[in-house]
Every structure is written in C-alpha cells, then in structure tokens.
Coordinates of C-alpha atoms and ligand atoms in Angstrom, one line a residue:
Chain A
M174 CA 0.0 0.0 0.0
S175 CA 1.2 3.5 -0.7
V176 CA -0.7 6.6 0.4
L177 CA -0.5 10.2 -0.9
V178 CA -2.0 12.9 1.3
L179 CA -2.7 16.3 -0.3
A180 CA -1.8 19.1 2.1
E181 CA -3.3 22.6 2.0
A182 CA -1.3 25.7 2.3
H183 CA -2.3 29.3 1.9
D184 CA 0.2 32.1 1.2
G185 CA 3.0 29.7 2.3
H186 CA 1.3 28.7 5.5
L187 CA 0.5 25.0 6.0
L188 CA -2.9 24.1 7.5
T189 CA -1.0 21.9 10.0
D190 CA -3.9 20.8 12.1
L191 CA -5.9 19.7 9.0
L192 CA -2.9 17.7 7.7
A193 CA -2.3 16.1 11.2
R194 CA -5.9 15.0 11.4
T195 CA -5.9 13.6 7.9
L196 CA -2.7 11.7 8.6
S197 CA -4.3 10.3 11.7
A198 CA -7.4 9.2 9.6
V199 CA -5.2 7.4 7.0
A200 CA -2.8 5.9 9.6
P201 CA -4.4 2.4 9.3
L202 CA -3.2 2.3 5.7
G203 CA 0.5 2.9 6.7
D204 CA 2.8 5.9 6.4
A205 CA 2.0 8.5 3.8
D206 CA 3.8 10.7 1.4
V207 CA 2.5 14.3 1.6
L208 CA 2.1 16.6 -1.4
V209 CA 2.5 20.3 -0.6
T210 CA 1.6 22.7 -3.4
G211 CA 1.7 26.5 -3.5
G212 CA 3.4 29.6 -4.8
N213 CA 5.9 29.9 -2.0
S214 CA 5.6 26.7 0.0
A215 CA 9.1 25.6 0.9
G216 CA 8.4 26.5 4.6
A217 CA 5.1 24.7 4.5
A218 CA 6.8 21.6 3.2
E219 CA 9.4 21.7 6.1
E220 CA 6.5 22.0 8.5
A221 CA 4.7 19.0 7.0
A222 CA 7.9 17.0 7.2
K223 CA 7.8 17.3 11.0
L224 CA 4.6 15.3 11.5
A225 CA 4.4 11.7 12.5
G226 CA 3.5 9.1 9.9
V227 CA 5.1 11.0 7.0
S228 CA 7.5 9.1 4.8
K229 CA 8.4 12.0 2.5
V230 CA 7.2 15.3 1.4
L231 CA 6.7 16.2 -2.3
L232 CA 7.0 19.9 -2.9
A233 CA 5.4 21.4 -6.0
D234 CA 6.4 25.0 -5.7
D235 CA 5.0 26.8 -8.6
P236 CA 2.9 30.0 -9.1
S237 CA 0.2 27.9 -10.9
F238 CA -0.7 26.4 -7.5
A239 CA -0.8 29.7 -5.6
H240 CA -4.6 30.0 -5.5
G241 CA -5.8 26.4 -5.4
L242 CA -7.1 26.4 -9.0
A243 CA -8.5 22.9 -9.7
E244 CA -7.2 22.3 -13.2
P245 CA -3.4 22.5 -12.6
L246 CA -3.8 20.8 -9.3
A247 CA -5.8 17.9 -10.7
A248 CA -3.2 17.5 -13.6
L249 CA -0.4 17.4 -11.0
I250 CA -2.2 14.7 -8.9
R251 CA -2.7 12.7 -12.0
S252 CA 1.0 12.9 -12.9
L253 CA 1.9 11.5 -9.5
A254 CA -0.9 8.9 -9.0
G255 CA 0.8 6.0 -10.6
D256 CA 2.9 5.5 -7.5
Y257 CA 0.0 5.2 -5.1
T258 CA -2.9 3.0 -4.1
H259 CA -4.7 5.8 -2.1
I260 CA -4.9 9.5 -2.5
A261 CA -6.6 11.4 0.3
A262 CA -7.2 15.0 1.6
G263 CA -9.0 16.6 4.5
A264 CA -12.5 17.6 3.2
T265 CA -12.4 21.3 2.6
A266 CA -13.4 23.7 -0.2
F267 CA -9.9 23.3 -1.6
S268 CA -9.9 19.4 -1.8
R269 CA -13.6 19.2 -2.8
N270 CA -12.8 21.3 -5.8
A271 CA -9.8 19.5 -7.0
L272 CA -10.0 15.8 -6.0
P273 CA -13.1 14.8 -8.0
R274 CA -11.5 16.4 -11.0
A275 CA -8.3 14.4 -10.4
A276 CA -10.4 11.2 -9.9
M277 CA -12.1 11.6 -13.2
L278 CA -8.7 12.1 -14.9
L279 CA -7.8 8.7 -13.4
E280 CA -11.2 7.2 -14.3
A281 CA -11.8 6.6 -10.6
M282 CA -14.8 7.4 -8.4
V283 CA -14.1 9.8 -5.6
L284 CA -15.4 9.1 -2.1
S285 CA -16.4 12.3 -0.3
D286 CA -16.4 12.9 3.4
V287 CA -15.1 9.6 4.6
T288 CA -15.6 9.1 8.4
A289 CA -13.8 5.8 8.8
I290 CA -11.5 3.5 7.0
K291 CA -12.5 -0.1 7.5
D292 CA -9.8 -1.7 5.4
A293 CA -7.9 -0.8 2.2
E294 CA -11.0 -1.0 0.0
T295 CA -13.8 -0.3 2.5
F296 CA -14.9 3.1 3.8
E297 CA -17.7 4.6 5.8
R298 CA -19.4 7.8 4.8
P299 CA -22.6 9.6 5.8
V300 CA -25.4 10.2 3.2
Y301 CA -28.8 11.9 3.4
A302 CA -27.6 14.7 5.7
G303 CA -26.1 12.1 8.0
N304 CA -29.3 10.2 8.4
A305 CA -27.6 7.0 7.1
I306 CA -24.1 5.8 7.3
Q307 CA -23.0 3.8 4.2
T308 CA -20.2 1.3 4.2
V309 CA -18.9 1.3 0.6
R310 CA -16.2 -0.8 -1.1
S311 CA -14.2 0.7 -3.9
A312 CA -13.1 -1.4 -6.9
D313 CA -10.7 1.3 -8.2
P314 CA -7.0 0.5 -8.3
I315 CA -6.4 4.0 -6.9
K316 CA -8.8 5.0 -4.1
I317 CA -9.4 8.8 -4.0
F318 CA -11.2 10.3 -1.0
T319 CA -11.7 13.2 1.2
V320 CA -11.8 12.8 5.0
R321 CA -14.1 14.5 7.6
T322 CA -11.3 15.5 9.9
A323 CA -13.4 16.7 12.9
G324 CA -13.6 13.1 14.2
F325 CA -9.9 12.4 14.2
S326 CA -7.3 13.7 16.7
P327 CA -4.2 15.1 15.1
V328 CA -0.9 13.0 14.9
G329 CA 2.0 14.4 16.9
A330 CA 5.5 15.3 15.8
G331 CA 7.8 12.8 14.0
G332 CA 10.5 12.8 11.4
P333 CA 11.7 15.1 10.0
A334 CA 11.0 13.3 6.7
P335 CA 12.9 14.3 3.6
V336 CA 11.5 17.0 1.3
T337 CA 11.8 16.5 -2.5
S338 CA 11.0 19.2 -5.0
I339 CA 9.0 17.7 -7.9
S340 CA 8.5 18.9 -11.5
V341 CA 5.1 20.0 -12.4
P342 CA 3.0 19.4 -15.6
P343 CA 2.1 22.5 -17.7
D344 CA -0.9 24.5 -16.5
P345 CA -3.9 23.6 -18.7
G346 CA -4.7 27.4 -18.6
L347 CA -8.4 27.0 -18.4
S348 CA -9.0 29.3 -15.5
E349 CA -7.2 32.3 -14.0
W350 CA -7.2 33.7 -10.5
V351 CA -8.7 37.2 -10.2
E352 CA -9.0 38.0 -6.4
D353 CA -9.6 36.6 -3.0
R354 CA -11.7 38.4 -0.4
T355 CA -10.8 36.4 2.7
I356 CA -10.5 37.3 6.3
T357 CA -7.8 35.7 8.4
S358 CA -9.1 35.6 11.9
E359 CA -7.4 35.2 15.2
R360 CA -10.2 32.9 16.4
P361 CA -9.7 29.1 16.7
D362 CA -10.5 27.2 13.5
L363 CA -14.2 26.1 13.3
T364 CA -13.4 22.4 12.5
S365 CA -10.8 21.9 15.2
A366 CA -11.9 24.2 18.0
K367 CA -12.8 22.6 21.4
I368 CA -15.8 25.0 21.8
V369 CA -18.0 26.4 19.1
V370 CA -20.7 29.0 19.6
S371 CA -23.2 29.2 16.8
G372 CA -25.9 31.8 16.0
G373 CA -29.0 31.5 13.9
R374 CA -31.8 33.6 12.5
G375 CA -33.0 34.3 16.0
L376 CA -30.2 36.8 16.4
G377 CA -32.2 39.1 14.1
S378 CA -29.3 41.3 12.7
A379 CA -25.6 41.4 11.9
E380 CA -25.2 43.8 14.8
N381 CA -26.9 41.5 17.3
F382 CA -24.7 38.7 16.0
H383 CA -21.8 40.4 17.8
Q384 CA -23.3 39.0 21.0
I385 CA -22.3 35.5 19.6
T386 CA -18.8 36.6 18.9
A387 CA -18.5 38.2 22.3
L388 CA -19.5 35.0 24.0
A389 CA -17.1 33.0 21.8
D390 CA -14.2 35.4 22.6
K391 CA -14.8 34.9 26.3
L392 CA -14.7 31.1 25.8
D393 CA -11.8 31.2 23.3
A394 CA -14.3 29.4 21.0
A395 CA -14.8 29.3 17.2
V396 CA -17.9 30.9 15.8
G397 CA -20.5 29.1 13.6
A398 CA -23.8 30.0 12.1
S399 CA -26.9 28.5 10.5
R400 CA -27.6 28.8 6.9
A401 CA -30.4 31.3 7.7
A402 CA -27.9 33.5 9.5
V403 CA -25.4 33.4 6.6
D404 CA -28.1 34.0 4.0
A405 CA -29.2 37.1 6.0
G406 CA -25.7 38.4 6.1
Y407 CA -25.2 38.1 9.8
A408 CA -22.1 35.9 9.3
P409 CA -19.7 35.0 6.5
N410 CA -20.3 32.0 4.3
D411 CA -17.5 29.9 5.7
W412 CA -19.1 29.9 9.2
Q413 CA -22.1 27.9 8.0
V414 CA -22.3 24.6 10.0
G415 CA -24.3 21.8 8.4
Q416 CA -24.9 19.3 5.6
T417 CA -23.6 21.7 3.0
G418 CA -21.3 23.7 5.2
K419 CA -18.7 22.8 7.9
I420 CA -18.8 19.7 9.9
V421 CA -17.8 20.2 13.5
A422 CA -17.4 17.9 16.5
P423 CA -16.2 20.0 19.4
D424 CA -16.3 19.2 23.1
L425 CA -19.0 21.9 23.5
Y426 CA -21.4 23.3 20.9
I427 CA -23.6 26.1 21.9
A428 CA -26.5 26.7 19.5
V429 CA -28.2 30.1 20.0
G430 CA -31.4 31.1 18.2
I431 CA -31.1 28.0 15.9
S432 CA -34.2 25.8 15.3
G433 CA -32.3 22.6 14.6
A434 CA -33.2 21.7 11.0
I435 CA -31.9 18.3 9.7
Q436 CA -29.3 20.2 7.6
H437 CA -27.9 22.0 10.6
L438 CA -27.9 18.9 12.8
A439 CA -25.9 17.1 10.1
G440 CA -23.0 19.4 10.8
M441 CA -22.9 19.3 14.6
K442 CA -24.6 16.3 16.1
D443 CA -21.4 14.5 16.8
S444 CA -20.3 17.2 19.3
R445 CA -19.7 15.9 22.8
I446 CA -21.9 18.3 24.7
I447 CA -24.6 20.3 23.0
V448 CA -26.3 23.4 24.6
A449 CA -29.3 25.0 23.0
I450 CA -30.7 28.4 23.8
N451 CA -34.1 29.0 22.1
K452 CA -37.3 30.7 23.1
D453 CA -39.4 28.0 21.5
E454 CA -39.5 25.0 23.9
D455 CA -40.6 22.7 21.0
A456 CA -37.6 23.6 18.7
P457 CA -36.1 20.4 17.3
I458 CA -32.6 21.5 18.5
F459 CA -33.7 20.5 22.0
Q460 CA -34.0 16.8 20.9
V461 CA -30.3 16.6 20.5
A462 CA -29.2 19.1 23.2
D463 CA -27.7 17.8 26.5
Y464 CA -28.7 21.1 28.2
G465 CA -31.5 23.2 27.0
L466 CA -32.3 26.7 28.1
V467 CA -35.7 27.9 27.1
G468 CA -35.9 31.7 26.9
D469 CA -35.1 35.0 25.2
L470 CA -31.5 34.9 23.9
F471 CA -31.2 38.7 24.3
R472 CA -31.7 38.2 28.0
I473 CA -29.6 35.0 28.3
L474 CA -26.6 35.8 26.2
P475 CA -25.4 39.0 28.0
E476 CA -25.8 37.2 31.4
L477 CA -23.9 34.1 30.2
T478 CA -21.1 36.2 28.7
E479 CA -20.8 38.2 31.9
K480 CA -20.8 35.3 34.2
I481 CA -18.2 33.1 32.4
Chain B
M51 CA -25.3 31.2 -25.6
K52 CA -26.8 27.8 -24.8
I53 CA -26.8 26.6 -21.2
L54 CA -27.2 23.0 -20.0
V55 CA -28.6 22.5 -16.5
P56 CA -28.4 19.0 -15.0
V57 CA -31.2 18.5 -12.5
K58 CA -31.5 15.5 -10.2
R59 CA -34.7 14.0 -8.6
V60 CA -33.9 13.5 -4.9
V61 CA -35.7 13.0 -1.6
D62 CA -37.3 16.3 -0.6
Y63 CA -35.1 18.3 1.8
N64 CA -37.8 18.3 4.5
V65 CA -38.0 14.5 4.6
R66 CA -36.1 12.6 7.3
V67 CA -35.2 9.3 5.6
R68 CA -35.0 6.0 7.4
V69 CA -32.6 3.1 6.9
R70 CA -34.3 -0.1 5.8
P71 CA -34.3 -2.7 8.6
D72 CA -32.2 -5.1 6.4
G73 CA -29.5 -2.5 6.1
S74 CA -29.6 -2.5 2.3
G75 CA -30.1 1.2 2.0
V76 CA -32.7 3.9 2.8
D77 CA -36.4 3.5 2.3
L78 CA -37.5 5.6 -0.6
N79 CA -41.1 4.2 -0.9
H80 CA -43.8 6.8 -0.5
V81 CA -41.3 9.5 0.2
K82 CA -41.8 13.0 -1.2
M83 CA -39.3 13.6 -4.0
S84 CA -38.3 17.0 -5.4
M85 CA -35.7 18.7 -7.5
N86 CA -32.3 18.9 -5.8
P87 CA -32.3 22.4 -4.2
F88 CA -28.9 23.3 -5.7
D89 CA -30.3 22.5 -9.1
E90 CA -33.2 24.9 -8.6
I91 CA -30.5 27.5 -8.0
A92 CA -28.7 26.5 -11.1
L93 CA -31.8 26.8 -13.2
E94 CA -32.7 30.2 -11.7
E95 CA -29.2 31.4 -12.6
A96 CA -29.7 30.2 -16.2
V97 CA -33.0 32.0 -16.4
R98 CA -31.5 35.2 -15.1
L99 CA -28.8 35.0 -17.7
R100 CA -31.5 34.6 -20.4
E101 CA -33.4 37.6 -19.0
K102 CA -30.2 39.6 -19.3
G103 CA -30.0 38.6 -23.0
I104 CA -26.9 36.4 -22.5
A105 CA -28.4 33.0 -22.6
T106 CA -30.4 32.1 -25.7
E107 CA -31.6 28.6 -24.8
I108 CA -31.8 26.6 -21.6
V109 CA -31.8 22.8 -21.7
A110 CA -32.5 20.9 -18.5
V111 CA -31.3 17.3 -18.4
S112 CA -32.0 14.6 -15.8
I113 CA -30.7 11.0 -15.6
G114 CA -32.9 8.6 -13.7
V115 CA -36.1 6.7 -13.4
P116 CA -39.2 7.7 -15.6
Q117 CA -40.5 9.7 -12.6
A118 CA -37.7 12.2 -13.1
K119 CA -40.0 13.6 -15.9
D120 CA -41.8 15.4 -13.0
T121 CA -38.6 17.0 -12.1
L122 CA -38.0 18.1 -15.7
R123 CA -41.6 19.5 -15.9
T124 CA -40.7 21.6 -12.9
A125 CA -37.6 22.7 -14.6
L126 CA -39.6 23.7 -17.7
A127 CA -42.0 25.6 -15.5
M128 CA -39.1 27.4 -13.9
G129 CA -38.0 28.6 -17.3
A130 CA -36.1 25.9 -19.2
D131 CA -36.9 25.8 -22.9
R132 CA -36.4 22.1 -23.5
A133 CA -35.8 19.0 -21.4
I134 CA -34.0 15.7 -21.9
L135 CA -34.6 12.6 -19.8
V136 CA -31.9 9.9 -19.9
K137 CA -33.8 6.9 -18.7
S138 CA -31.4 4.8 -16.6
G139 CA -33.8 2.2 -15.2
D140 CA -36.9 1.7 -13.2
D141 CA -35.6 1.0 -9.7
V142 CA -36.0 4.2 -7.6
S143 CA -33.4 2.9 -5.1
Q144 CA -30.7 2.6 -7.7
D145 CA -28.5 5.7 -7.9
L146 CA -25.9 6.2 -10.6
E147 CA -22.5 7.3 -9.4
P148 CA -21.3 10.8 -10.3
L149 CA -18.6 9.2 -12.5
S150 CA -21.3 7.6 -14.7
V151 CA -23.5 10.7 -14.5
A152 CA -20.6 12.8 -15.7
R153 CA -20.0 10.4 -18.6
I154 CA -23.6 10.5 -19.6
L155 CA -23.7 14.3 -19.3
A156 CA -20.6 14.5 -21.5
K157 CA -22.5 12.6 -24.2
V158 CA -25.3 15.1 -24.0
V159 CA -22.9 18.0 -24.1
A160 CA -21.4 16.5 -27.3
T161 CA -24.7 16.6 -29.1
E162 CA -26.1 19.8 -27.5
K163 CA -22.9 21.8 -27.5
P164 CA -23.7 24.2 -24.7
E165 CA -21.2 27.0 -23.8
L166 CA -22.0 26.7 -20.2
V167 CA -23.1 23.9 -17.9
I168 CA -24.6 25.0 -14.5
A169 CA -25.0 22.1 -12.1
G170 CA -25.6 22.0 -8.4
K171 CA -22.7 21.7 -6.0
Q172 CA -24.1 18.7 -4.3
A173 CA -27.0 16.3 -4.5
I174 CA -28.6 16.2 -1.1
D175 CA -29.1 12.4 -1.2
N176 CA -25.6 11.0 -1.8
D177 CA -23.9 14.2 -0.6
M178 CA -21.1 13.5 -3.1
N179 CA -20.2 16.9 -4.4
A180 CA -18.4 15.5 -7.5
T181 CA -20.4 15.5 -10.7
G182 CA -19.6 19.0 -11.9
Q183 CA -15.9 18.7 -11.3
M184 CA -15.9 15.2 -13.0
L185 CA -17.8 16.5 -16.0
A186 CA -15.4 19.5 -16.4
A187 CA -12.4 17.1 -16.3
L188 CA -13.9 14.8 -18.9
L189 CA -14.7 17.6 -21.2
G190 CA -11.3 19.3 -20.6
W191 CA -13.2 22.5 -19.5
G192 CA -12.5 24.9 -16.7
Q193 CA -14.6 24.7 -13.5
G194 CA -16.0 27.3 -11.2
T195 CA -17.4 25.4 -8.2
F196 CA -19.5 26.6 -5.2
A197 CA -20.5 29.8 -7.1
S198 CA -22.1 32.7 -5.3
A199 CA -21.9 35.0 -8.3
V200 CA -21.6 34.5 -12.1
R201 CA -20.9 37.1 -14.7
I202 CA -20.4 36.5 -18.4
D203 CA -18.2 39.0 -20.1
E204 CA -16.1 38.9 -23.3
G205 CA -16.2 35.2 -23.9
S206 CA -15.3 34.3 -20.4
A207 CA -17.1 33.6 -17.1
L208 CA -16.2 35.5 -13.9
V209 CA -17.2 33.2 -11.1
T210 CA -17.1 34.2 -7.4
R211 CA -16.7 31.1 -5.3
E212 CA -17.5 30.4 -1.6
I213 CA -14.2 29.1 -0.2
D214 CA -12.7 28.7 3.3
G215 CA -12.0 32.1 4.7
G216 CA -14.3 34.0 2.4
L217 CA -14.7 34.4 -1.4
Q218 CA -12.6 33.9 -4.4
T219 CA -13.1 35.2 -7.9
I220 CA -11.7 33.4 -10.9
R221 CA -12.1 33.8 -14.7
L222 CA -13.0 30.8 -16.8
K223 CA -12.5 30.3 -20.5
L224 CA -15.8 29.3 -22.1
P225 CA -17.1 26.6 -22.5
A226 CA -17.0 25.9 -18.7
V227 CA -18.8 24.1 -15.9
V228 CA -20.1 26.1 -12.9
T229 CA -21.6 24.6 -9.7
T230 CA -24.0 26.5 -7.5
D231 CA -23.8 27.3 -3.8
L232 CA -26.7 28.5 -1.7
R233 CA -26.0 32.2 -1.9
L234 CA -26.0 32.4 -5.8
N235 CA -29.7 33.4 -5.9
E236 CA -33.1 32.7 -4.5
P237 CA -35.1 30.6 -7.0
R238 CA -38.4 32.3 -7.9
Y239 CA -41.8 30.9 -7.1
V240 CA -43.3 29.0 -9.9
A241 CA -46.9 30.3 -10.7
L242 CA -49.7 28.2 -12.2
P243 CA -49.6 29.7 -15.7
A244 CA -46.0 28.7 -16.0
I245 CA -46.8 25.1 -14.9
M246 CA -49.5 25.0 -17.6
K247 CA -47.2 26.4 -20.2
A248 CA -44.5 23.9 -19.3
K249 CA -46.8 21.0 -20.3
K250 CA -46.4 22.1 -24.0
K251 CA -42.6 22.4 -23.9
P252 CA -40.6 19.6 -25.5
L253 CA -39.4 16.8 -23.3
E254 CA -37.2 14.3 -25.1
E255 CA -36.5 10.8 -23.8
L256 CA -33.2 8.9 -24.4
A257 CA -32.5 5.4 -23.4
L258 CA -29.3 5.0 -21.5
A259 CA -28.4 1.9 -23.5
D260 CA -28.4 3.9 -26.7
L261 CA -25.7 6.3 -25.5
G262 CA -23.0 3.6 -25.3
V263 CA -21.7 4.8 -21.9
D264 CA -19.9 2.6 -19.4
T265 CA -22.0 2.8 -16.2
R266 CA -20.6 -0.1 -14.3
P267 CA -20.4 0.9 -10.7
H268 CA -16.9 1.5 -9.1
L269 CA -18.4 1.6 -5.6
T270 CA -20.5 -1.1 -4.0
V271 CA -22.7 -0.3 -1.0
V272 CA -21.9 -3.1 1.6
S273 CA -24.4 -1.8 4.1
A274 CA -26.3 1.2 5.5
T275 CA -26.9 1.8 9.1
E276 CA -28.6 4.4 11.3
P277 CA -26.3 6.9 12.8
R278 CA -25.8 6.9 16.6
Q279 CA -28.9 8.6 18.0
R280 CA -28.6 11.3 20.6
Q281 CA -30.9 11.4 23.6
A282 CA -32.5 14.7 24.5
G283 CA -31.0 15.9 27.7
V284 CA -32.4 18.1 30.4
K285 CA -34.0 21.6 30.4
I286 CA -32.1 24.1 32.6
Q287 CA -33.8 27.0 34.4
S288 CA -31.1 29.6 34.7
V289 CA -27.7 30.7 33.4
D290 CA -26.2 29.9 36.8
E291 CA -27.5 26.3 36.6
L292 CA -26.2 26.0 33.1
L293 CA -22.7 27.2 34.1
S294 CA -22.6 24.9 37.0
K295 CA -23.6 21.9 34.8
L296 CA -21.0 22.7 32.2
K297 CA -18.3 23.1 34.9
N298 CA -19.1 20.3 37.3
E299 CA -21.1 17.7 35.3
A300 CA -19.8 17.9 31.8
G301 CA -16.4 19.4 32.6
V302 CA -16.2 21.4 29.3
I303 CA -15.5 24.9 30.6
Ligands
FAD655 C1 -30.1 22.4 0.1 C2 -30.1 22.9 1.5 C3 -28.9 22.9 2.3 C4 -28.9 23.4 3.5 N1 -27.8 23.4 4.2 C5 -27.8 23.9 5.5 C6 -26.6 23.9 6.3 O1 -25.5 23.4 5.9 N2 -26.6 24.5 7.5 C7 -27.8 25.0 8.1 O2 -27.7 25.5 9.2 N3 -28.9 25.0 7.3 C8 -28.9 24.5 6.1 N4 -30.1 24.6 5.4 C9 -31.2 25.4 5.9 C10 -32.1 24.6 6.9 O3 -33.0 23.8 6.3 C11 -32.8 25.7 7.8 O4 -33.5 26.5 7.0 C12 -31.8 26.6 8.6 O5 -30.9 25.7 9.3 C13 -32.6 27.4 9.6 O6 -31.7 28.3 10.3 P1 -32.1 28.8 11.7 O7 -32.3 27.7 12.7 O8 -31.1 29.9 12.1 O9 -33.5 29.6 11.4 P2 -35.0 29.3 11.9 O10 -35.3 27.9 11.5 O11 -35.8 30.4 11.5 O12 -34.9 29.3 13.5 C14 -34.7 30.4 14.3 C15 -34.8 30.0 15.7 O13 -34.5 31.1 16.6 C16 -35.4 31.1 17.7 N5 -35.5 32.5 18.2 C17 -36.0 33.6 17.5 N6 -35.9 34.6 18.3 C18 -35.4 34.2 19.5 C19 -35.0 34.9 20.7 N7 -35.2 36.2 20.9 N8 -34.5 34.1 21.7 C20 -34.3 32.8 21.6 N9 -34.6 32.1 20.4 C21 -35.1 32.8 19.4 C22 -36.7 30.6 17.1 O14 -37.5 30.0 18.1 C23 -36.2 29.5 16.1 O15 -36.2 28.2 16.6 C24 -30.1 24.0 4.1 C25 -31.3 24.0 3.3 C26 -31.3 23.4 2.1 C27 -32.6 23.4 1.3
AMP656 N1 -28.9 11.7 -12.0 C1 -28.6 13.0 -12.3 N2 -29.3 13.7 -13.2 C2 -29.0 15.0 -13.5 N3 -28.1 15.7 -12.8 C3 -27.4 15.1 -11.9 C4 -27.6 13.7 -11.5 N4 -26.7 13.4 -10.5 C5 -26.0 14.6 -10.3 N5 -26.4 15.6 -11.1 C6 -25.9 17.0 -11.1 O1 -24.7 17.0 -10.4 C7 -24.8 17.8 -9.2 C8 -24.0 17.3 -8.1 O2 -24.3 16.0 -7.7 P1 -23.4 15.0 -6.8 O3 -22.0 15.1 -7.5 O4 -24.0 13.7 -6.9 O5 -23.4 15.5 -5.4 C9 -26.3 17.9 -8.9 O6 -26.6 19.0 -8.2 C10 -26.9 17.9 -10.4 O7 -26.8 19.2 -11.0

C-alpha cells in the first residue's frame, strides 16, 4: 500500500492541524507521502515533514498552485498517481474542488467525506444529511477520497521526513485567478476548536450577531452560524455549519437562536456536549441538546457572557 | 449562448429518511421527491442569464427513473426551454455514481454543444459533491465550483466562489462548468400559468443503453446503518445552573 495525502497551504502557511488529522485518519493504511503545493511553499513543506506518519514530502512550488485552482492541481495529482494506491485529503473547499477532477482524470470514483477507513478497500461515509451511514467498497485501483477530519485527533511530531521538489506538468490554462476576499481571523478554527458558539436567524441582525462573537471570545471558541444567519448576512459563508457547510465535533457546541433543521444537525450532532438556547421549547434542537435553556436569547446571552 | 442544466430528482429536503431494517439502503417508498435544491438555484441562474440577454436557450437534463420527468416538468415551469430525460432504469433505489452521470452528461454535451453547464454543487441524497468537477475534467473544460456570483463577459465567465476564509473570484474560459452554492440566488416561485405552459414544452427521452456509456459501478454499498442517536438531555432553568452543569457535570468549561 502507498498513500499520498494532499496538504493545504495558503500564502505559504501550512494548515497543519488539518494535515495532522488527515494523517491520523489514514494511519491504518500505513505511512504516507505528503504533497505540498503552492506559490511559495518551501516553509510549509518543512513544517509538514515534522509530522508523525510522513515518509516523505513532495513539494510542488509553482505559481500555478498559488490559489488552489482545480485544473493545474488535478493535472499534478494525475501525474503522481501511478505511485499510489490511495490519495486522500481533508475535506475542505480546496480538496472538494480538485480531488473529484483528479479522480475523473484517473477514471476513478471519488469518495467524499469519509468518516472511517474499514480496510484498504472499504470506507464509511454519511449520506442523506447524516441520516444514514454507508459502508462502501471501492473497486478502483487508486482510491481517492476526502476525509471528515473533525472526528480524528491530530498526529504528533515525528521525522523530520525528507522533502523533495518535484517537477510540475504544464498549467492547462483553463482558469485564471482574479482575487480573494478572505479574512484571516485570530479565532480558533471552526473544524478543530474545542468549543463552538453558533448563532441563527434568532439573532435578528448582523449587529446582534456580535453577541455571539462576544461569548465566543470569552470562551476562546470558534464561531459558527446556521444557513439562515449566513443568507441574511449576519455571518460570513464559511461559518455555516451543516450538511452543506462545515462539519464540527467540538467538546462543547452552543446553538443560540437556531431551530435545529436536519441540515444543521448534520453538521454538529457529533459534538460531545450540546447546549441549546431558544425561546421555543418545541424547537427540534432540544431533541439533540444535552442542556436546553428555554428563553429569550437577548436576556440570556449577556448574562452568560458576563458570568463566564 | 446555450446553457445546459443537469437536474436530479432527490428526496425532498424536508424528509427525514429511514434506513431499511435489512441494512440494504434507505427506504424511498412513499417518500416525497423534489428537484435537488442546488439545481433549482442552477436553473434560476440560467433563467436570469437569459433575462439579461446572455443565454439564448436553456436545456434541462435529468438522468434517472421515468418519474424524473416530473422534475423536468418543474424545470420547464421554472423557465427551461427544453428538457431531456436519460432513462437509466426503473428501480428508484438505484443511484448512478457521479462518475457515470458525468460520462452521460458529456455525451449530452457532445450533441447539445452548450457553452456553459450550470450544475448543483451537491446532490442532497448522496452528498457526493463531485459530478460538476468530473464533467469538467472529462470535457477538458475549466470549472467554477461553489459559485455565489456568475458574470459572463467577453467570452469568459467570472465566477465568485465560496471558499474557506471567504470568497474567491476566478475567470474561466468558455465553455465551462459552474456549480452553484446556496447564496447564488433565490429561486423564484413558480406560478400556475408557468406550470400549464410547461406541459407544452418539448421533453425528449433517451434510453441510457443507446448512449453507449460505461456505467458499471466502481463503488458497492456493503451496508447502510442508522447513525448513533442522541438522547434529548435536560432543560435548565437559569444561566447559573447551566454554568454549574458545564463546569461540574460535563467538565467542558
Ligand atoms: C439544500 C439545503 C442545504 C442546507 N444546508 C444547510 C446547512 O449546511 N446548515 C444550516 O444551518 N442550514 C442549512 N439549510 C437550511 C435549513 O433547512 C434551515 O432553514 C436553517 O438551518 C434554519 O436556520 P435557523 O435555525 O437559524 O433559522 P430558523 O429555523 O428560522 O430558526 C430560528 C430560531 O430562533 C429562535 N428564536 C428567535 N428569536 C429568539 C429569541 N429572541 N430568543 C431565543 N430564540 C429565538 C426561534 O424559536 C427559532 O427556533 C439547508 C437547506 C437546504 C434546502
Ligand atoms: N442523476 C442526475 N441527473 C441529473 N443531474 C445530476 C444527476 N446526478 C447529479 N447531477 C448533477 O450534479 C450535481 C452534483 O451531484 P453530486 O455530485 O451527486 O453531489 C447535482 O446538483 C446535479 O446538478
């Protein structure tokens, strides 16, 4: 068996926690080679080499990879695939964009959001917004999959493994980066934070949503949101927790003014402890909450933030 | 410009599906089916592009059981000009893999020659999030996934994408594949006259066997199980009580 893990780096910074969790998920398959891509990623490659379970790091340092465009990345993965039986990445917007494309180039079927590796051919993944867990066997010579990292703890330090620069295939030139409008926040990352505080439509406005971030800051927590809160512009798109957003599994998830639609539950019901604050005592969120507080969030939130 | 919109018939998003007791899959009998919500968004975007005078024709295509014709009628009512059903079988519990769907769509693209394919980012049944990317790979086209804005100018598509950390804008050469995210638009309400008019629009049927596509599955479902169920906990009366529970009982703060 030979495993390649696609790492993610932005502006030369490795997403170390994501990689460490992905390595932990694929550990049953043996040690892995790690592919680091980017425009200026030598430092990121050195960082990846220091993680346990890494045999070597392949560094593709080329401007065509600076913005995660799918076409050059998929072409690169295809050029390397012959050496591997498994190609994996943590499930993020970056990997969900490129891996299915790479899989098609290899005439393989991609497996999205794997939650467990049973054996070299057999994987578990949720379907129907997490209302069923499928065990699927892949007949492809190269198995290509993304991993839901929230359920795996990161590997520790190891190595350092050797870093090799690799040559890259020509950019297919089908797309061109124009701009990123991203915010780097000092807050803990949503998918790996120990505590997540999420707000929903009940917050009523972007201004009121600051009460969620204030509580999160007090707890050193990440901030999440329901789709309704994102659609209404209270919170940025990448805070959306749920079936079609981020999947989280913190020790503590606090849902405020969120009704608990199936699509939202799909993203947070594997949290260890769930707290729900909602004025409607019949809200479905209470069916999954360990602790439910029925009442007006505008009365409860300030008191909670103050007393913590 | 011609736009192709693949639409999938899926379990309605309000339905909570159950796993069959024998573990062979989920029970789809007597369950409400609808158009995949991301595909409604795709169709709405195509209609808006036609209203701006950019799109000239919108073709909706669905691959599935004969009942998928209902989904296509909805697509026609929403504004598609024509519809194509690729009939893949009669068994409602059988789902073609995105790899096969992409191959079939590539055949349809070869005859229809659209300049843009707008698909959903994810089918809410298999949650795979793969077909658009696979189709783009197969055609050798560029891809703009998870779109929250699409602008066509000077022979290219400017696509704003929802990514981790915020938004990214890329420029795609045409033809290209775009997949929709939730914030791209809000699909319009379909009024009765549109539904009546849709009955007269052309709906062509193709048999999968006639397309000569390899649809042998690469994945086999070994079993399906219910996820671990959570029990509802306790209702707390005050903030003080909550904090004490979180500190002393749960040990999470
Ligand atoms: C294709 C598709 C994908 C989707 N993906 C996702 C997803 O990934 N994530 C997601 O979250 N949703 C998703 N949804 C949307 C989902 O179905 C729900 O519409 C959404 O989760 C509702 O958000 P909400 O709970 O904030 O709003 P609502 O359902 O409107 O609930 C608001 C809650 O706030 C409470 N409230 C109001 N005022 C107060 C107050 N003063 N004090 C206390 N409580 C108050 C109300 O009692 C209510 O329970 C998706 C939907 C579709 C169709
Ligand atoms: N059977 C199908 N018929 C038509 N379109 C489909 C079908 N399956 C998938 N698609 C399209 O591909 C998108 C993504 O689906 P998936 O990759 O299965 O998550 C959907 O939103 C549809 O636009």
